[in-house]
Coordinates of C-alpha atoms in Angstrom, one line a residue:
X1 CA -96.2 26.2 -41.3
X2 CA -92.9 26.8 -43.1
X3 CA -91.2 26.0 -39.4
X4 CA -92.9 22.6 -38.9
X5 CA -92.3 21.5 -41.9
X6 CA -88.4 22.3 -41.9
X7 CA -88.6 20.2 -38.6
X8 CA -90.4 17.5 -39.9
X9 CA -87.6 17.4 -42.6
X10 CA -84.9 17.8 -40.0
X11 CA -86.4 15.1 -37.7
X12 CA -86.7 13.0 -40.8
X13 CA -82.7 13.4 -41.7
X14 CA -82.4 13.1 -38.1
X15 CA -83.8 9.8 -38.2
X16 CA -82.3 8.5 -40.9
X17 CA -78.9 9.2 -40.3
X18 CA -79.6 7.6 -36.6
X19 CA -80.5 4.6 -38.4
X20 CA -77.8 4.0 -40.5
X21 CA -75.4 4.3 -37.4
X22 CA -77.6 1.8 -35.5
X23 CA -77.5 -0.4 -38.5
X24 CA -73.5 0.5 -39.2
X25 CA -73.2 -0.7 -35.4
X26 CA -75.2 -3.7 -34.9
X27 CA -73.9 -5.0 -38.5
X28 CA -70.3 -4.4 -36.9
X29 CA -71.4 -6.2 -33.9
X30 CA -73.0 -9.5 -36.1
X31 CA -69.6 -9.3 -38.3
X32 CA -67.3 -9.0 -34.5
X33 CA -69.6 -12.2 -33.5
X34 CA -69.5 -14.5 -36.8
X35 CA -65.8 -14.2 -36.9
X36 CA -65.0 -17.8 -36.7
X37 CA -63.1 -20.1 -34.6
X38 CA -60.5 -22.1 -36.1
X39 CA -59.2 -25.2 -33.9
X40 CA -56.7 -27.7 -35.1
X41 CA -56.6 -30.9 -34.1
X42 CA -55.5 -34.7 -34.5
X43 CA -56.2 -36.7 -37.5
X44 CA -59.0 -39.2 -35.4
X45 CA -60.8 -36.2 -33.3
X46 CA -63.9 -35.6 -35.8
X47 CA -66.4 -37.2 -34.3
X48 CA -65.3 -35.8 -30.6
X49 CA -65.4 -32.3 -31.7
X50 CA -68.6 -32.8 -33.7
X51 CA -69.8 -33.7 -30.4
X52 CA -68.2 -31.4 -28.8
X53 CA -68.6 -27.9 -31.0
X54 CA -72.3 -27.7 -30.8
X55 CA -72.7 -27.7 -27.2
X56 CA -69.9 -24.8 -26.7
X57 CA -71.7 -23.1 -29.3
X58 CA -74.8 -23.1 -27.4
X59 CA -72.9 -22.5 -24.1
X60 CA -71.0 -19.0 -25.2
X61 CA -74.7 -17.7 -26.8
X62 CA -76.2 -18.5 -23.4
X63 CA -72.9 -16.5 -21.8
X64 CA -73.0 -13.8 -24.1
X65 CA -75.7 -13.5 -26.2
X66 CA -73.2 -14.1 -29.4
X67 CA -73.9 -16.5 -32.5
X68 CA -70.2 -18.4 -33.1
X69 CA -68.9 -20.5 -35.8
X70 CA -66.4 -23.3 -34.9
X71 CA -64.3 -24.0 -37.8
X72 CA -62.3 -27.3 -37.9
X73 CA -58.9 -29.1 -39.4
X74 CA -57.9 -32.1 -39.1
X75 CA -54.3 -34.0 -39.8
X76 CA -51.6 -35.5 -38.2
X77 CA -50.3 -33.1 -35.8
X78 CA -46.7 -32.2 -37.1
X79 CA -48.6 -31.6 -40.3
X80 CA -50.8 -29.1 -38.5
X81 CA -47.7 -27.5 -36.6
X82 CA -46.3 -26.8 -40.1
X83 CA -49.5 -25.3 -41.6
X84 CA -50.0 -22.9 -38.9
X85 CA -45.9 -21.8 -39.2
X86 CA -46.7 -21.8 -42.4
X87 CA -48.9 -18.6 -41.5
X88 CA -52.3 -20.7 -41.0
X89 CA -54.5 -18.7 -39.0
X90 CA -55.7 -21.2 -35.9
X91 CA -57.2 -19.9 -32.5
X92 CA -56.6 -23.0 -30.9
X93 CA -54.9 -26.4 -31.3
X94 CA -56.0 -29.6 -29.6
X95 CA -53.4 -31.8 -30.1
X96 CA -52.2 -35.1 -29.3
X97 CA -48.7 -34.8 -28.0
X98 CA -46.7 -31.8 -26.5
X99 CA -43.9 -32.0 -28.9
X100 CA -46.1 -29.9 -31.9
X101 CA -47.5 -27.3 -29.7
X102 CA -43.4 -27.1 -28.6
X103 CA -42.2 -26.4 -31.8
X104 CA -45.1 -24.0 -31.9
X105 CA -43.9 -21.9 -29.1
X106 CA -40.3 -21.8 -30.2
X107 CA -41.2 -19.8 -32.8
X108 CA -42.8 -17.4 -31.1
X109 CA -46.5 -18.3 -32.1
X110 CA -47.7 -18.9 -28.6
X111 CA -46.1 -18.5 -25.2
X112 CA -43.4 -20.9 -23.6
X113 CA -45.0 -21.9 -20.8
X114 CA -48.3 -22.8 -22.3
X115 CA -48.5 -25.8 -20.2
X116 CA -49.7 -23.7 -17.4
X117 CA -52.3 -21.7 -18.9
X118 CA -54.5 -25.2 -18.5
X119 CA -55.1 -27.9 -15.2
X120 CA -53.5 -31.3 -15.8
X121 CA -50.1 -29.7 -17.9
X122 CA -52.7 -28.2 -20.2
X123 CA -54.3 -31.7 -20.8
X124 CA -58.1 -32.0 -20.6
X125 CA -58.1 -35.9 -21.2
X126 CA -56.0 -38.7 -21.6
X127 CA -55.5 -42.3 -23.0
X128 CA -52.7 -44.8 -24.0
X129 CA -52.2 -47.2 -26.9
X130 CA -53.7 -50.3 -27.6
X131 CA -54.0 -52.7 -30.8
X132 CA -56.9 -53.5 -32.4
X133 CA -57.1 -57.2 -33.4
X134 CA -59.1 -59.5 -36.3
X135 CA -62.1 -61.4 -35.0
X136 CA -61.0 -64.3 -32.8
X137 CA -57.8 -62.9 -32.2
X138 CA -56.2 -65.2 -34.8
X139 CA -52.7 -64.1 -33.8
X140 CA -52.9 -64.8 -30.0
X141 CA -51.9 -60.7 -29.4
X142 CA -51.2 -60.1 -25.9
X143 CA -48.6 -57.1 -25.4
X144 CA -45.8 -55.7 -26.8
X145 CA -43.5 -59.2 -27.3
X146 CA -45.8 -60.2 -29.9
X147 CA -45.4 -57.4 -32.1
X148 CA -42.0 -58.1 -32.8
X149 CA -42.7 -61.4 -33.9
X150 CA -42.1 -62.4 -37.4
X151 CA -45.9 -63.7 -38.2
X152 CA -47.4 -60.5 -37.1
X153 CA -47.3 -57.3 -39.3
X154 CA -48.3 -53.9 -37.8
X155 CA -50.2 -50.9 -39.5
X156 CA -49.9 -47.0 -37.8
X157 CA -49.2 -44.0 -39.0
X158 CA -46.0 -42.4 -39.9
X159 CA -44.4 -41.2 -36.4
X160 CA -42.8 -38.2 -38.6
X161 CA -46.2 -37.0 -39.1
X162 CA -48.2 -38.2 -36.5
X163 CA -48.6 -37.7 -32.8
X164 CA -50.4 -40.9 -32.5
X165 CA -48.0 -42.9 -34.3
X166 CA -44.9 -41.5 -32.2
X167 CA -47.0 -42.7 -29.0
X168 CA -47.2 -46.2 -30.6
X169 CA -43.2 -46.1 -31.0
X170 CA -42.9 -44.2 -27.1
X171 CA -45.2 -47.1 -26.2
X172 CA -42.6 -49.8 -28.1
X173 CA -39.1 -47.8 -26.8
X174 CA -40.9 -47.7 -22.9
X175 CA -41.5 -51.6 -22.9
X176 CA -38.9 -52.4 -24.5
X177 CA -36.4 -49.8 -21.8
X178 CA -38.2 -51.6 -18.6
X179 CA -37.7 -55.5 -20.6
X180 CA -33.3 -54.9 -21.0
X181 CA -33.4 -52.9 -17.9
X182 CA -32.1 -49.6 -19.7
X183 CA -30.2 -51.3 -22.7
X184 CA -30.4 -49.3 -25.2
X185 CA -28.8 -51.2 -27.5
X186 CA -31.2 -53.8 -26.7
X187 CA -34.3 -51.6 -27.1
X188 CA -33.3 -50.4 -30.4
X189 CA -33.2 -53.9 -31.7
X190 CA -36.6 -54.5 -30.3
X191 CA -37.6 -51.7 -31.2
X192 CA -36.2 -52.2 -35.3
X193 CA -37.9 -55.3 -35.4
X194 CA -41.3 -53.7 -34.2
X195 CA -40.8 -50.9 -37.2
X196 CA -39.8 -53.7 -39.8
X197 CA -43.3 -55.6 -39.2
X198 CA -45.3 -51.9 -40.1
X199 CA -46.7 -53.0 -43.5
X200 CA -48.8 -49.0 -43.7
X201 CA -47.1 -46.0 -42.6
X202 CA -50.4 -43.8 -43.5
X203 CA -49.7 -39.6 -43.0
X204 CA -52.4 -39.9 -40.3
X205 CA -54.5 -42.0 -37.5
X206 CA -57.2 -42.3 -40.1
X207 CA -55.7 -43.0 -43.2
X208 CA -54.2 -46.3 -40.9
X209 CA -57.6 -47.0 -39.7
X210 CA -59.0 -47.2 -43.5
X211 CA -55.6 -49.5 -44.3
X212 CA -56.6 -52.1 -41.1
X213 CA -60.1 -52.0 -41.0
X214 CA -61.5 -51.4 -45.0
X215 CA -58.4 -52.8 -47.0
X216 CA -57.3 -55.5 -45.0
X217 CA -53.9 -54.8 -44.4
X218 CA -52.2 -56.1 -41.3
X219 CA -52.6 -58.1 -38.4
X220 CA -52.8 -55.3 -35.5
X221 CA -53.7 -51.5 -35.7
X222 CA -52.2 -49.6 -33.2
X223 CA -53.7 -46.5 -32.3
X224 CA -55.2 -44.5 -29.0
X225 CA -57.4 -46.9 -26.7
X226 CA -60.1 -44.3 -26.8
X227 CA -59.6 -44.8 -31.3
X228 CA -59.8 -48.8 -31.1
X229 CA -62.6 -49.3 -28.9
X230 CA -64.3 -46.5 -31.3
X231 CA -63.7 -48.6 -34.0
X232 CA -64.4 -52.0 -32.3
X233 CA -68.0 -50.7 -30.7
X234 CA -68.8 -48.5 -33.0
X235 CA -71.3 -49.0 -36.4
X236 CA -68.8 -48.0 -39.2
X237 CA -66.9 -50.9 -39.3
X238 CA -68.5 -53.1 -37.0
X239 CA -69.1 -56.1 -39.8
X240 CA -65.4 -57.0 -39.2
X241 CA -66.2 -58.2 -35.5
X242 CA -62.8 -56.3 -34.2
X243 CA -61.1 -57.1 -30.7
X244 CA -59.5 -54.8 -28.5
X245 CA -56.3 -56.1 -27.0
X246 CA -55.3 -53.4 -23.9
X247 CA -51.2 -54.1 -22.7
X248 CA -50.5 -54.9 -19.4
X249 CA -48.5 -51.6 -19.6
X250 CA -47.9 -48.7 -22.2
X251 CA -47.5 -45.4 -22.6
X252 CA -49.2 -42.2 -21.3
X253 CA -51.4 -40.4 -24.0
X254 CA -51.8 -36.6 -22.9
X255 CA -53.8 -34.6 -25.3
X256 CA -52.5 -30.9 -24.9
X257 CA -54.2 -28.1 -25.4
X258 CA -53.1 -24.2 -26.0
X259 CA -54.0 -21.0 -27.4
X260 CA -52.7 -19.4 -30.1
X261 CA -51.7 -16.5 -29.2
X262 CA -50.3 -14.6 -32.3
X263 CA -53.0 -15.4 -33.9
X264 CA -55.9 -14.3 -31.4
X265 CA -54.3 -11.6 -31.0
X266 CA -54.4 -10.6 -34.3
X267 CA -57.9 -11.5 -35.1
X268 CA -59.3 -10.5 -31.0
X269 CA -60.5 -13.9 -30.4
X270 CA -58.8 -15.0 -26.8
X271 CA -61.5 -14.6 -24.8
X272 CA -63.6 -17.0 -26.7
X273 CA -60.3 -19.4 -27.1
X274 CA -59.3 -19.3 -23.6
X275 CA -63.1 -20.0 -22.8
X276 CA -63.7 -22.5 -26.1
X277 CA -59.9 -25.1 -24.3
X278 CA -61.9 -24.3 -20.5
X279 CA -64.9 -25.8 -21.4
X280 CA -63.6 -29.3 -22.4
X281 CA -62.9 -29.3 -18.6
X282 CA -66.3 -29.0 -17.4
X283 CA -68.3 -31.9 -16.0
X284 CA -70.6 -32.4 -18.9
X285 CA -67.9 -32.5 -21.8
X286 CA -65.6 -34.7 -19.0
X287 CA -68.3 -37.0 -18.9
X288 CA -69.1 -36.9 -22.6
X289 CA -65.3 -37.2 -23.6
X290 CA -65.7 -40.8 -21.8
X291 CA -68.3 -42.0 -24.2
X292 CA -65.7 -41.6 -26.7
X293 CA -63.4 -43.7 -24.4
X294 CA -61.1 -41.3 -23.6
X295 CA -60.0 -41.5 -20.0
X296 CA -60.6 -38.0 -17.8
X297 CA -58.7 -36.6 -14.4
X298 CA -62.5 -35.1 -13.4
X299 CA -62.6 -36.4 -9.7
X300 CA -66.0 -37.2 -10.2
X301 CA -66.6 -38.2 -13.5
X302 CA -63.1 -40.4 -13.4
X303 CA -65.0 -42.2 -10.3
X304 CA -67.9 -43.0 -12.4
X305 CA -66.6 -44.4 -15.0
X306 CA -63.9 -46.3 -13.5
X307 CA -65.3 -49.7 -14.4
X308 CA -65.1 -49.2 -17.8
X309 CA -61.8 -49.2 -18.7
X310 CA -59.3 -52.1 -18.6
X311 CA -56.7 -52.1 -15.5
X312 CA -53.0 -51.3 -17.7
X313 CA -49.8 -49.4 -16.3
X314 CA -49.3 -46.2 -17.8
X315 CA -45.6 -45.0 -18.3
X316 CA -45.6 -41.1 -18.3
X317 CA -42.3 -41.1 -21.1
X318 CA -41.2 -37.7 -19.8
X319 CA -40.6 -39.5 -16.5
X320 CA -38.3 -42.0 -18.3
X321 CA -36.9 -40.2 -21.1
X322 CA -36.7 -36.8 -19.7
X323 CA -38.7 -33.7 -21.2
X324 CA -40.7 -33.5 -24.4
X325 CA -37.8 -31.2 -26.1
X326 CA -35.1 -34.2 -25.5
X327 CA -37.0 -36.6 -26.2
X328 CA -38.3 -35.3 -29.9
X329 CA -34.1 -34.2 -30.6
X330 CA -33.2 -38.2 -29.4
X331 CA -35.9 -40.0 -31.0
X332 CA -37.8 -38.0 -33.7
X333 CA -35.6 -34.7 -34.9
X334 CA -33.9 -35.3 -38.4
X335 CA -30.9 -38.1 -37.6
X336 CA -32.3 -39.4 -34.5
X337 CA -33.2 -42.9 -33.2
X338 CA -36.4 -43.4 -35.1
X339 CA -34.3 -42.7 -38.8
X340 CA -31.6 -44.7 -37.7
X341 CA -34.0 -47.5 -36.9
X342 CA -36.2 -46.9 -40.5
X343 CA -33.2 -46.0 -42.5
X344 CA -32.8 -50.1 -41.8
X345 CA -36.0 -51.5 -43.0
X346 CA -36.0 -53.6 -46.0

């Protein structure tokens, strides 16, 4: 009797103690699978990645069983570039021009040749800019030539803070380089004029939006193709009857992508990164990236939708201007063209 009952106790103890290292475990296990994923991205990208975040969500618990957060921040990309030097912890960045996830890699926080790790030089989609207009057009804009003139005032974002805003000046600087045949004395006075009609340099893509489309500032908004035709379809500000004027030619809009790597690394969170920058590549976000008007390279999905999108010759600037790295030390570094050209606003 004595015996049974000391193993009835032991089993007990036994029991318990199994219990609390099954609990322990699967508690360690729920904490390993909430850890959060932190992507930074562009100042306009919201309502893509709104879209976008749920379904990965539900695609890496079908892969793995695992409940994921998706944490996101939003700014102009220099801005986020800083913040994560800075020491912000972000597993992924989805940017809008190479040049941020560059200075990224030169200081150590993710590797050199992260334009590899990706298809399309670590681009899943792609657009060019294009300038929102006032109902009726009231200015007569039809490309580039008509943003220089003085009756027309312009509203973007600050290129020193903002990958979209340094497309809109690429986009400028490329025209204006084809028009005087290489001239670049002739292009930086093109170029001036163009800066001298911004009445809003906002931090960000949507602080310029707010300035065009709610205050009334300006005559054209330049911003991505895929951000206009948002704005000029879309419900939010579709009382102001906006039209989308699409250049015969501008600039090529890539939208890198890369991993983080010091920081997933630290926190064990590359497999889901690596997978999380995959996905966007997959038929069903490629198609669902084009109902946000971006443009895709999907074979089939480009095919598709081909119809949508207005014919316009895209300049690729590295193919002009040389690599990202001289172009951002000629144009945007501290002294470059684009302060010499606003240091002689008025």
């Amino acid at each position: 009797m004595l015996r049974k009952s000391f193993s009835a106790r032991a089993f007990a103890l036994v029991s318990t103690a199994a219990l609390t290292v099954l609990l322990s475990a699967a508690a360690g296990q729920a904490q390993a699978q909430e850890k959060p994923l932190l992507n930074a991205s562009y100042d306009v990208a919201r309502e893509v990645f709104a879209a976008i975040n749920p379904k990965f969500i539900a695609y890496w618990k079908a892969q793995t069983g695992q409940d994921l957060k998706i944490d996101q921040s939003f700014a102009g990309t220099s801005r986020q570039a800083q913040d994560i030097i800075q020491g912000k912890k972000v597993d992924t960045v989805t940017f809008n021009q190479a040049t941020d996830i560059n200075v990224l890699a030169q200081r150590g926080i993710l590797r050199t040749d992260w334009q590899k790790a990706f298809p399309n030089n670590a681009s899943p989609y792609y657009s060019t800019i294009a300038f929102l207009v006032r109902k009726g057009n009231p200015k007569n804009i039809k490309g580039w030539d008509d943003l220089v003139r003085d009756d027309v005032k312009l509203v973007f974002p600050n290129p020193k803070t903002s990958g979209n805003a340094r497309y809109s000046y690429l986009g400028a600087w490329l025209y204006a380089n084809e028009k005087f045949k290489g001239d670049d004395a002739q292009s930086k006075q093109f170029v001036g004029k163009f800066l001298h009609n911004v009445v809003n340099f906002a931090t960000g893509g949507r602080g310029a939006t707010v300035a065009f489309a709610q205050n009334g500032q300006g005559d054209v908004l330049l911003s991505f193709e895929s951000e206009v035709l948002g704005i000029a379809k879309g419900d939010e500000f579709k009382s102001g009857g906006f039209e989308v004027v699409v250049p015969p030619v501008s600039v090529l809009a890539e939208f890198p992508v890369a991993v983080v790597d010091k920081v997933v690394d630290e926190k064990g969170t590359r497999k889901v990164a690596t997978a999380y920058l995959n996905y966007e590549y997959s038929r069903e976000i490629q198609l669902l990236l084009t109902t946000y008007y971006f443009r895709v390279n999907h074979p089939d999905v480009a095919k598709v939708v081909a119809d949508r999108y207005p014919k316009v010759r895209l300049i690729d600037p590295t193919k002009v201007l040389g690599p990202w790295d001289k172009i951002e030390q000629t144009h945007f570094a501290s002294g470059g063209v684009l302060d010499q050209l606003l240091s002689t606003r008025k």
